[in-house]
Short mmCIF file of C-alpha atoms in Angstrom, two decimals:
data_model
loop_
_atom_site.label_atom_id
_atom_site.label_comp_id
_atom_site.label_asym_id
_atom_site.label_seq_id
_atom_site.Cartn_x
_atom_site.Cartn_y
_atom_site.Cartn_z
CA MET A 1 -24.77 24.30 -14.37
CA ARG A 2 -22.35 26.52 -16.28
CA VAL A 3 -18.74 25.57 -16.92
CA GLY A 4 -17.45 28.28 -14.60
CA SER A 5 -19.69 27.08 -11.78
CA GLU A 6 -18.59 23.48 -12.35
CA LEU A 7 -14.96 24.51 -12.11
CA ILE A 8 -15.64 26.32 -8.84
CA ALA A 9 -17.40 23.25 -7.43
CA LEU A 10 -14.55 21.01 -8.62
CA HIS A 11 -11.98 23.33 -7.06
CA CYS A 12 -13.81 23.25 -3.72
CA ILE A 13 -13.89 19.45 -3.57
CA VAL A 14 -10.25 19.06 -4.62
CA ARG A 15 -9.08 21.82 -2.27
CA ARG A 16 -10.87 20.20 0.67
CA GLU A 17 -9.28 16.85 -0.12
CA VAL A 18 -5.78 18.29 -0.53
CA VAL A 19 -6.05 20.29 2.70
CA ARG A 20 -7.14 17.14 4.53
CA ILE A 21 -4.21 15.17 3.10
CA LEU A 22 -1.66 17.81 4.05
CA ARG A 23 -3.16 18.46 7.49
CA LEU A 24 -3.06 14.74 8.33
CA TRP A 25 0.33 14.15 6.74
CA LEU A 26 1.43 11.90 9.61
CA GLN A 27 -1.35 9.51 8.61
CA THR A 28 -1.49 10.05 4.85
CA LEU A 29 2.15 10.45 3.75
CA VAL A 30 4.49 9.13 6.44
CA PRO A 31 3.29 5.49 6.89
CA PRO A 32 3.75 4.52 3.20
CA ALA A 33 7.21 6.11 3.22
CA VAL A 34 8.29 4.24 6.36
CA SER A 35 7.01 0.84 5.21
CA THR A 36 8.53 1.27 1.75
CA ALA A 37 11.87 2.33 3.22
CA LEU A 38 11.90 -0.94 5.17
CA TYR A 39 11.15 -2.89 1.97
CA PHE A 40 14.04 -1.16 0.24
CA ALA A 41 16.41 -1.74 3.15
CA ILE A 42 15.54 -5.41 3.65
CA PHE A 43 14.74 -6.66 0.16
CA GLY A 44 16.59 -4.15 -1.98
CA LYS A 45 19.87 -3.91 -0.08
CA LEU A 46 20.31 -6.88 2.28
CA ILE A 47 18.73 -9.54 0.09
CA GLY A 48 19.26 -7.74 -3.22
CA ASP A 49 23.04 -7.69 -2.84
CA ARG A 50 22.98 -11.48 -2.62
CA ILE A 51 20.63 -11.92 -5.58
CA GLY A 52 22.58 -9.72 -7.98
CA SER A 53 21.06 -8.78 -11.34
CA VAL A 54 17.64 -9.99 -12.48
CA GLU A 55 15.51 -9.53 -15.59
CA GLY A 56 17.22 -7.38 -18.23
CA GLY A 57 20.43 -7.13 -16.21
CA ALA A 58 18.97 -4.66 -13.70
CA SER A 59 19.98 -4.84 -10.07
CA TYR A 60 17.38 -6.26 -7.73
CA LEU A 61 16.97 -2.87 -6.03
CA HIS A 62 16.23 -1.25 -9.39
CA PHE A 63 13.89 -4.11 -10.29
CA ILE A 64 11.65 -3.85 -7.21
CA THR A 65 11.51 -0.03 -7.23
CA PRO A 66 8.77 0.29 -9.90
CA GLY A 67 6.73 -2.43 -8.19
CA LEU A 68 6.94 -0.75 -4.77
CA VAL A 69 6.12 2.65 -6.24
CA MET A 70 3.09 1.25 -8.05
CA MET A 71 1.93 -0.65 -4.97
CA CYS A 72 2.04 2.53 -2.87
CA VAL A 73 0.27 4.54 -5.57
CA ILE A 74 -2.49 1.93 -5.89
CA THR A 75 -3.16 1.54 -2.16
CA SER A 76 -2.99 5.30 -1.53
CA SER A 77 -5.40 6.21 -4.34
CA TYR A 78 -7.87 3.51 -3.33
CA GLY A 79 -7.68 4.33 0.37
CA THR A 80 -8.10 8.08 -0.13
CA ALA A 81 -11.12 7.91 -2.44
CA SER A 82 -12.89 5.19 -0.46
CA SER A 83 -12.41 6.59 3.04
CA SER A 84 -13.03 10.20 2.06
CA PHE A 85 -16.31 9.61 0.25
CA PHE A 86 -17.43 7.06 2.84
CA PHE A 87 -17.15 9.66 5.61
CA VAL A 88 -19.00 12.17 3.44
CA ARG A 89 -21.82 9.62 3.22
CA PHE A 90 -21.55 8.72 6.91
CA ASN A 91 -21.77 12.36 8.00
CA ARG A 92 -24.63 12.92 5.50
CA ALA A 93 -22.69 15.76 3.89
CA VAL A 94 -23.32 14.13 0.52
CA GLU A 95 -26.91 15.35 0.73
CA GLU A 96 -25.71 18.94 0.39
CA MET A 97 -23.84 18.11 -2.81
CA LEU A 98 -26.80 16.23 -4.25
CA ALA A 99 -29.16 19.08 -3.43
CA SER A 100 -26.88 21.59 -5.17
CA PRO A 101 -26.69 22.09 -8.96
CA MET A 102 -23.39 20.19 -8.90
CA ARG A 103 -23.31 17.44 -11.50
CA ASN A 104 -22.40 13.83 -10.75
CA ARG A 105 -19.35 14.01 -13.00
CA THR A 106 -18.03 16.96 -10.98
CA ILE A 107 -18.46 15.06 -7.70
CA LEU A 108 -16.72 11.99 -9.12
CA LEU A 109 -13.89 13.97 -10.70
CA GLY A 110 -13.29 15.94 -7.51
CA TYR A 111 -12.74 12.86 -5.38
CA VAL A 112 -10.68 11.12 -8.06
CA VAL A 113 -8.38 14.14 -8.43
CA GLY A 114 -8.03 14.39 -4.65
CA ALA A 115 -6.99 10.74 -4.49
CA LEU A 116 -4.57 11.29 -7.38
CA VAL A 117 -2.87 14.09 -5.49
CA ARG A 118 -2.17 11.90 -2.46
CA SER A 119 -1.06 8.89 -4.53
CA LEU A 120 1.34 11.00 -6.60
CA LEU A 121 2.77 12.61 -3.46
CA VAL A 122 3.33 9.17 -1.94
CA GLY A 123 4.84 7.93 -5.21
CA ALA A 124 7.22 10.90 -5.29
CA ILE A 125 8.34 10.18 -1.71
CA VAL A 126 8.99 6.52 -2.55
CA VAL A 127 10.97 7.51 -5.65
CA ALA A 128 13.03 9.92 -3.54
CA ILE A 129 13.84 7.09 -1.11
CA ALA A 130 14.81 4.83 -4.01
CA LEU A 131 17.07 7.51 -5.51
CA ALA A 132 18.76 8.01 -2.14
CA LEU A 133 19.64 4.31 -2.09
CA ALA A 134 20.30 3.92 -5.83
CA PRO A 135 21.13 7.26 -7.50
CA SER A 136 21.66 5.52 -10.85
CA LEU A 137 17.99 4.51 -11.20
CA PRO A 138 17.16 4.95 -14.92
CA LEU A 139 14.04 6.33 -16.61
CA ALA A 140 13.94 4.68 -20.02
CA HIS A 141 10.48 5.78 -21.23
CA PRO A 142 9.15 8.73 -19.20
CA TRP A 143 5.84 9.00 -21.07
CA ILE A 144 4.96 5.35 -20.53
CA ALA A 145 6.00 5.54 -16.87
CA GLY A 146 3.91 8.67 -16.26
CA LEU A 147 0.87 7.39 -18.17
CA SER A 148 0.88 4.02 -16.38
CA VAL A 149 1.05 5.67 -12.95
CA LEU A 150 -1.79 8.09 -13.77
CA LEU A 151 -4.00 5.35 -15.19
CA ALA A 152 -3.35 2.99 -12.28
CA ALA A 153 -4.06 5.71 -9.71
CA THR A 154 -7.24 6.70 -11.56
CA ILE A 155 -8.46 3.11 -11.76
CA PHE A 156 -8.10 2.50 -8.04
CA SER A 157 -9.49 5.91 -7.17
CA LEU A 158 -12.61 4.93 -9.11
CA LEU A 159 -12.68 1.53 -7.40
CA GLY A 160 -12.38 3.22 -4.02
CA PHE A 161 -15.21 5.61 -4.87
CA ILE A 162 -17.45 2.74 -6.02
CA ASN A 163 -16.68 0.73 -2.89
CA ALA A 164 -17.51 3.76 -0.76
CA LEU A 165 -20.98 3.82 -2.33
CA TYR A 166 -21.66 0.27 -1.18
CA ALA A 167 -19.72 0.18 2.11
CA LYS A 168 -21.82 -0.04 5.26
CA THR A 169 -18.92 0.26 7.70
CA LEU A 170 -15.28 1.29 7.59
CA ASP A 171 -14.33 -2.39 7.79
CA ASP A 172 -15.88 -2.95 4.35
CA ILE A 173 -13.23 -0.63 2.93
CA GLY A 174 -10.36 -2.29 4.78
CA HIS A 175 -11.40 -5.78 3.70
CA VAL A 176 -10.81 -4.93 0.04
CA THR A 177 -7.33 -3.62 0.82
CA HIS A 178 -6.32 -6.63 2.89
CA PHE A 179 -7.95 -9.44 0.93
CA VAL A 180 -7.92 -8.14 -2.65
CA LEU A 181 -5.42 -5.35 -3.36
CA THR A 182 -2.48 -6.63 -1.33
CA PRO A 183 -2.60 -10.23 -2.65
CA LEU A 184 -3.04 -9.05 -6.23
CA ALA A 185 -0.10 -6.67 -5.84
CA TYR A 186 2.21 -9.38 -4.51
CA LEU A 187 1.04 -11.80 -7.22
CA GLY A 188 1.49 -9.08 -9.83
CA GLY A 189 5.29 -9.23 -9.86
CA VAL A 190 6.34 -6.62 -7.30
CA PHE A 191 9.27 -8.71 -6.05
CA TYR A 192 9.87 -11.12 -8.94
CA PRO A 193 9.53 -11.37 -12.73
CA ILE A 194 6.28 -12.92 -13.93
CA SER A 195 8.36 -15.12 -16.25
CA LEU A 196 9.59 -17.08 -13.21
CA LEU A 197 6.10 -18.43 -12.51
CA LYS A 198 5.26 -21.95 -13.55
CA THR A 199 2.24 -23.01 -15.59
CA PRO A 200 -0.64 -22.27 -14.94
CA TRP A 201 0.31 -19.41 -12.57
CA GLN A 202 2.01 -17.45 -15.32
CA GLN A 203 -1.16 -17.57 -17.43
CA ILE A 204 -3.26 -16.61 -14.41
CA ALA A 205 -0.98 -13.63 -13.79
CA GLN A 206 -1.77 -12.35 -17.28
CA VAL A 207 -5.37 -11.64 -16.24
CA ASN A 208 -4.26 -9.84 -13.08
CA PRO A 209 -4.71 -6.12 -13.85
CA LEU A 210 -2.02 -5.21 -11.33
CA ALA A 211 0.50 -7.30 -13.27
CA HIS A 212 -0.21 -5.12 -16.31
CA MET A 213 0.14 -1.92 -14.30
CA ILE A 214 3.39 -2.97 -12.62
CA GLY A 215 4.79 -4.38 -15.87
CA ALA A 216 4.02 -1.22 -17.85
CA PHE A 217 5.53 1.05 -15.20
CA ARG A 218 8.61 -1.18 -14.89
CA TYR A 219 9.05 -0.98 -18.66
CA GLY A 220 8.77 2.80 -18.50
CA VAL A 221 11.45 2.99 -15.79
CA LEU A 222 13.86 0.20 -16.71
CA GLY A 223 13.03 -0.36 -20.39
CA THR A 224 12.49 -4.09 -19.79
CA GLY A 225 9.93 -6.39 -18.26
CA ALA A 226 6.81 -5.78 -20.37
CA PRO A 227 6.91 -7.18 -23.92
CA GLY A 228 3.16 -6.48 -24.21
CA VAL A 229 3.24 -2.91 -22.91
CA GLY A 230 0.70 -1.83 -25.54
CA VAL A 231 -1.74 -4.45 -24.25
CA SER A 232 -1.13 -3.32 -20.67
CA ILE A 233 -1.89 0.31 -21.53
CA ALA A 234 -5.01 -0.76 -23.43
CA VAL A 235 -6.21 -2.81 -20.43
CA MET A 236 -5.78 0.19 -18.14
CA LEU A 237 -7.61 2.51 -20.55
CA VAL A 238 -10.54 0.11 -20.82
CA LEU A 239 -10.72 -0.24 -17.03
CA THR A 240 -10.62 3.54 -16.59
CA LEU A 241 -13.47 4.14 -19.03
CA GLY A 242 -15.54 1.23 -17.72
CA LEU A 243 -15.19 2.16 -14.06
CA SER A 244 -15.92 5.83 -14.81
CA ALA A 245 -19.15 4.85 -16.57
CA LEU A 246 -20.10 2.50 -13.71
CA ALA A 247 -19.44 5.13 -11.02
CA LEU A 248 -21.53 7.74 -12.86
CA PHE A 249 -24.32 5.21 -13.37
CA LEU A 250 -24.37 4.33 -9.67
CA LEU A 251 -24.44 8.01 -8.71
CA SER A 252 -27.32 8.68 -11.10
CA ARG A 253 -29.26 5.77 -9.58
CA GLY A 254 -28.61 7.07 -6.07
CA VAL A 255 -26.83 3.92 -4.91
CA GLY A 256 -25.44 4.57 -1.42
CA THR A 257 -26.47 8.23 -1.49
CA ARG A 258 -30.28 8.20 -1.49
CA THR A 259 -30.91 4.84 0.16
#
């Protein structure tokens, strides 16, 4: 398949995903914004005013903003990739893609990019809400902040795609969100500094990939909170490459698509 044909195939997949996201905006964009606005109002303002400043002298509202943004980006990217490709499998539309000259890498990239679009839109909405409540929100290291968000969204888009290959029902997708992603996000330092944890929980948190993602993004926004930001970026890069290789391997073996 020539490069031009691959780009056309990629554009078709991404365009279909983006159109679906925008057409169902009441389901894809509004719920994360509403739930996050409640988090900001309750934790950031009501409770945050009583807490005062936290790690690095930042206000509590500023401190939780990167964590809430990252949590929304992670859940949105995972949910989009997993549900979208699952329904393609369920409706047997995947057979048309497999029968075409489209390469596996084009299929994977199309669904990952589609999930990235939704997660970045949700992240932008959450940032807009945060800026409305705290206009003085800083951006200490824009490149680190942007890179950490892109890597985190890519990682969970790949995880969502892989889960969609194995999922038998829609409940299999929801179980991962409820029993894996949400607990890891809360234990990853969304609402508190990891340094507050006692031994051995602080050491356990160091192997939580979401703690690295949240810590790196918080460092990019606030300039504090991640003394090992280089390690965090390296962890995310390794996960991105490893999950990409795994997803392509599963597609080549026909897992969930030919069985």
